[in-house]
GROMACS .gro file of C-alpha atoms in nm:
model
  191
    1MET     CA    1  -1.769  -2.666   0.214
    2ASN     CA    2  -1.657  -2.524  -0.122
    3VAL     CA    3  -1.886  -2.455  -0.431
    4THR     CA    4  -1.690  -2.521  -0.743
    5GLY     CA    5  -1.830  -2.377  -1.100
    6THR     CA    6  -1.627  -2.309  -1.416
    7THR     CA    7  -1.702  -1.958  -1.566
    8CYS     CA    8  -1.519  -1.776  -1.890
    9GLY     CA    9  -1.351  -2.109  -2.052
   10SER     CA   10  -1.221  -2.378  -1.866
   11ASP     CA   11  -1.116  -2.160  -1.563
   12ASN     CA   12  -1.241  -2.379  -1.254
   13VAL     CA   13  -1.307  -2.120  -0.981
   14SER     CA   14  -1.392  -2.259  -0.630
   15PHE     CA   15  -1.622  -1.968  -0.414
   16SER     CA   16  -1.709  -2.083  -0.034
   17ASP     CA   17  -2.101  -2.185  -0.032
   18HIS     CA   18  -2.153  -1.846   0.192
   19ALA     CA   19  -2.041  -1.638  -0.106
   20LYS     CA   20  -2.329  -1.342  -0.163
   21SER     CA   21  -2.227  -1.202  -0.481
   22ARG     CA   22  -2.020  -1.170  -0.805
   23ALA     CA   23  -1.883  -0.855  -0.934
   24MET     CA   24  -1.721  -0.778  -1.214
   25LEU     CA   25  -1.463  -0.473  -1.325
   26LYS     CA   26  -1.197  -0.332  -1.563
   27THR     CA   27  -0.955  -0.091  -1.434
   28ILE     CA   28  -0.688   0.082  -1.706
   29HIS     CA   29  -0.485   0.287  -1.494
   30TYR     CA   30  -0.336   0.368  -1.127
   31LYS     CA   31  -0.602   0.519  -0.962
   32TYR     CA   32  -0.864   0.362  -0.734
   33ASP     CA   33  -1.200   0.476  -0.842
   34ASN     CA   34  -1.421   0.254  -0.737
   35PHE     CA   35  -1.437   0.174  -0.328
   36TYR     CA   36  -1.652  -0.111  -0.196
   37PRO     CA   37  -1.736  -0.089   0.160
   38VAL     CA   38  -1.673  -0.430   0.413
   39LYS     CA   39  -1.962  -0.403   0.674
   40SER     CA   40  -1.875  -0.173   0.951
   41ASP     CA   41  -2.004  -0.400   1.271
   42THR     CA   42  -1.743  -0.647   1.162
   43ASN     CA   43  -1.458  -0.787   1.384
   44ASP     CA   44  -1.437  -1.075   1.164
   45ASP     CA   45  -1.159  -1.166   0.944
   46ILE     CA   46  -1.215  -1.053   0.557
   47SER     CA   47  -1.179  -1.300   0.284
   48LEU     CA   48  -1.217  -1.225  -0.066
   49ASN     CA   49  -1.214  -1.474  -0.359
   50PHE     CA   50  -1.110  -1.271  -0.690
   51ARG     CA   51  -0.987  -1.353  -1.054
   52VAL     CA   52  -0.793  -1.140  -1.228
   53LYS     CA   53  -0.663  -1.130  -1.641
   54ALA     CA   54  -0.403  -0.847  -1.687
   55TYR     CA   55  -0.045  -0.877  -1.818
   56SER     CA   56   0.092  -0.722  -1.519
   57ASN     CA   57   0.028  -0.465  -1.185
   58ALA     CA   58  -0.295  -0.614  -1.064
   59HIS     CA   59  -0.374  -0.375  -0.722
   60ILE     CA   60  -0.602  -0.492  -0.445
   61LEU     CA   61  -0.658  -0.211  -0.175
   62PHE     CA   62  -0.770  -0.197   0.216
   63SER     CA   63  -0.814   0.104   0.362
   64SER     CA   64  -1.053   0.263   0.659
   65THR     CA   65  -1.209   0.496   0.446
   66ASN     CA   66  -1.332   0.533   0.079
   67SER     CA   67  -1.059   0.806   0.011
   68PRO     CA   68  -0.734   0.753   0.110
   69HIS     CA   69  -0.502   1.037   0.032
   70GLU     CA   70  -0.120   0.996  -0.026
   71GLY     CA   71   0.064   0.887   0.249
   72MET     CA   72  -0.240   0.735   0.448
   73PRO     CA   73  -0.196   0.403   0.594
   74VAL     CA   74  -0.388   0.134   0.375
   75TYR     CA   75  -0.290  -0.250   0.248
   76GLU     CA   76  -0.206  -0.241  -0.100
   77ILE     CA   77  -0.131  -0.570  -0.235
   78VAL     CA   78   0.027  -0.594  -0.596
   79LEU     CA   79   0.039  -0.879  -0.795
   80GLY     CA   80   0.274  -0.892  -1.139
   81VAL     CA   81   0.503  -0.596  -1.006
   82ASP     CA   82   0.805  -0.529  -1.190
   83HIS     CA   83   0.672  -0.629  -1.546
   84ASN     CA   84   0.495  -0.950  -1.385
   85LYS     CA   85   0.806  -1.061  -1.195
   86ASN     CA   86   0.711  -1.017  -0.824
   87CYS     CA   87   0.456  -0.975  -0.594
   88CYS     CA   88   0.465  -0.718  -0.258
   89ILE     CA   89   0.230  -0.600   0.025
   90ARG     CA   90   0.284  -0.202   0.109
   91ARG     CA   91   0.151  -0.025   0.403
   92GLN     CA   92   0.079   0.305   0.199
   93GLN     CA   93  -0.008   0.341  -0.131
   94SER     CA   94   0.274   0.348  -0.390
   95GLY     CA   95   0.537   0.294  -0.056
   96GLU     CA   96   0.756   0.081  -0.005
   97ALA     CA   97   0.697  -0.311   0.041
   98VAL     CA   98   0.677  -0.411   0.357
   99THR     CA   99   0.700  -0.804   0.212
  100HIS     CA  100   0.756  -0.941  -0.119
  101VAL     CA  101   0.842  -1.241  -0.312
  102GLU     CA  102   0.976  -1.312  -0.688
  103TYR     CA  103   0.688  -1.483  -0.872
  104ALA     CA  104   0.717  -1.482  -1.257
  105ASN     CA  105   0.423  -1.443  -1.471
  106MET     CA  106   0.169  -1.432  -1.147
  107VAL     CA  107  -0.103  -1.260  -1.377
  108SER     CA  108  -0.162  -1.358  -1.708
  109GLY     CA  109  -0.371  -1.094  -2.004
  110ASP     CA  110  -0.433  -1.421  -2.173
  111GLU     CA  111  -0.592  -1.622  -1.895
  112TRP     CA  112  -0.770  -1.562  -1.576
  113ARG     CA  113  -0.578  -1.654  -1.256
  114SER     CA  114  -0.758  -1.706  -0.922
  115PHE     CA  115  -0.661  -1.605  -0.578
  116TRP     CA  116  -0.813  -1.606  -0.216
  117LEU     CA  117  -0.692  -1.310  -0.004
  118ARG     CA  118  -0.736  -1.267   0.355
  119VAL     CA  119  -0.658  -0.943   0.611
  120SER     CA  120  -0.715  -1.074   0.979
  121SER     CA  121  -0.865  -0.804   1.200
  122LYS     CA  122  -0.506  -0.905   1.385
  123GLY     CA  123  -0.342  -0.754   1.102
  124LEU     CA  124  -0.218  -1.098   0.929
  125ILE     CA  125  -0.267  -1.056   0.554
  126GLU     CA  126  -0.231  -1.368   0.332
  127ILE     CA  127  -0.266  -1.433  -0.017
  128GLY     CA  128  -0.274  -1.757  -0.201
  129HIS     CA  129  -0.402  -1.942  -0.533
  130GLN     CA  130  -0.739  -2.026  -0.538
  131ALA     CA  131  -0.626  -2.417  -0.595
  132ASN     CA  132  -0.400  -2.382  -0.293
  133ASP     CA  133  -0.456  -2.361   0.053
  134LEU     CA  134  -0.143  -2.247   0.165
  135PRO     CA  135  -0.036  -1.865   0.112
  136PHE     CA  136   0.270  -1.746  -0.121
  137MET     CA  137   0.278  -1.452   0.032
  138MET     CA  138   0.202  -1.311   0.382
  139TRP     CA  139   0.251  -1.037   0.652
  140GLN     CA  140   0.140  -0.957   0.979
  141ASP     CA  141   0.124  -0.579   1.073
  142THR     CA  142   0.192  -0.542   1.448
  143ASN     CA  143  -0.031  -0.210   1.439
  144PRO     CA  144  -0.375  -0.329   1.252
  145LEU     CA  145  -0.589  -0.099   1.026
  146ASN     CA  146  -0.958  -0.110   1.081
  147ILE     CA  147  -1.037  -0.200   0.720
  148ARG     CA  148  -1.404  -0.072   0.632
  149TYR     CA  149  -1.363  -0.083   0.222
  150PHE     CA  150  -1.148  -0.218  -0.053
  151SER     CA  151  -1.090  -0.108  -0.440
  152PHE     CA  152  -0.873  -0.295  -0.733
  153SER     CA  153  -0.678  -0.098  -1.002
  154SER     CA  154  -0.411  -0.150  -1.238
  155TRP     CA  155  -0.091   0.066  -1.369
  156GLU     CA  156  -0.073   0.322  -1.618
  157ASN     CA  157  -0.214   0.197  -1.960
  158THR     CA  158  -0.188  -0.164  -1.811
  159VAL     CA  159  -0.571  -0.334  -1.881
  160ALA     CA  160  -0.691  -0.532  -1.569
  161LEU     CA  161  -1.034  -0.717  -1.569
  162TRP     CA  162  -1.151  -0.841  -1.224
  163SER     CA  163  -1.393  -1.054  -1.074
  164TRP     CA  164  -1.456  -1.108  -0.739
  165SER     CA  165  -1.687  -1.288  -0.491
  166PHE     CA  166  -1.793  -1.164  -0.156
  167ASP     CA  167  -1.899  -1.310   0.173
  168SER     CA  168  -2.065  -1.221   0.491
  169SER     CA  169  -1.781  -0.982   0.580
  170PHE     CA  170  -1.892  -0.751   0.287
  171SER     CA  171  -2.155  -0.509   0.324
  172GLU     CA  172  -2.454  -0.599   0.128
  173ASP     CA  173  -2.539  -0.272  -0.049
  174LYS     CA  174  -2.456  -0.367  -0.389
  175LYS     CA  175  -2.535  -0.044  -0.532
  176ASN     CA  176  -2.175   0.046  -0.589
  177PHE     CA  177  -2.100  -0.240  -0.803
  178ASP     CA  178  -2.063  -0.246  -1.152
  179VAL     CA  179  -2.218  -0.613  -1.260
  180PHE     CA  180  -2.156  -0.682  -1.572
  181GLU     CA  181  -2.264  -1.044  -1.814
  182TRP     CA  182  -1.958  -1.265  -1.868
  183HIS     CA  183  -1.964  -1.213  -2.247
  184ARG     CA  184  -1.998  -0.797  -2.176
  185LEU     CA  185  -1.684  -0.824  -1.915
  186GLU     CA  186  -1.460  -1.065  -2.225
  187ASP     CA  187  -1.606  -0.768  -2.512
  188MET     CA  188  -1.422  -0.517  -2.266
  189TRP     CA  189  -1.047  -0.716  -2.299
  190ILE     CA  190  -0.819  -0.479  -2.503
  191LYS     CA  191  -0.496  -0.632  -2.612
   0.00000   0.00000   0.00000
């Protein structure tokens, strides 16, 4: 069963009824500063519902560590790369795309865009629009990573606002989450 709510204007966002919480974050550069844990004992698929407000280059990273170094295997999903004309999945941070789709105006700096993202324990990565069950981009990793953390970023001098819900596959230790009231999040937006 899904629960649908309206937040931040008229954007309808559907979060599953087992979602435990929502968190918000602002990113302004290409650096993964905050890592959020996934339960270490989970062998299930990871499911993330999120919204983003950015003019381009919204980055999501999944990693086996909370401090990945350059060249380390990770999953990096980028929405609105190449001046908001494409989306891609990478196997390394800033690496070559393992798959991409041409999709103009995927993200917007003027309105929230809602997405879902799934990473299966067997290495299937899927991402889609919140209003559609079918993914617009997917990739199968034949050598799946053991995901323990996720993070958000944007590109140099690109502001991105993030809001997400995490389900039972994410750690209940929320001390690392920067949680804001909606009006405070909107106040952080810089055009």
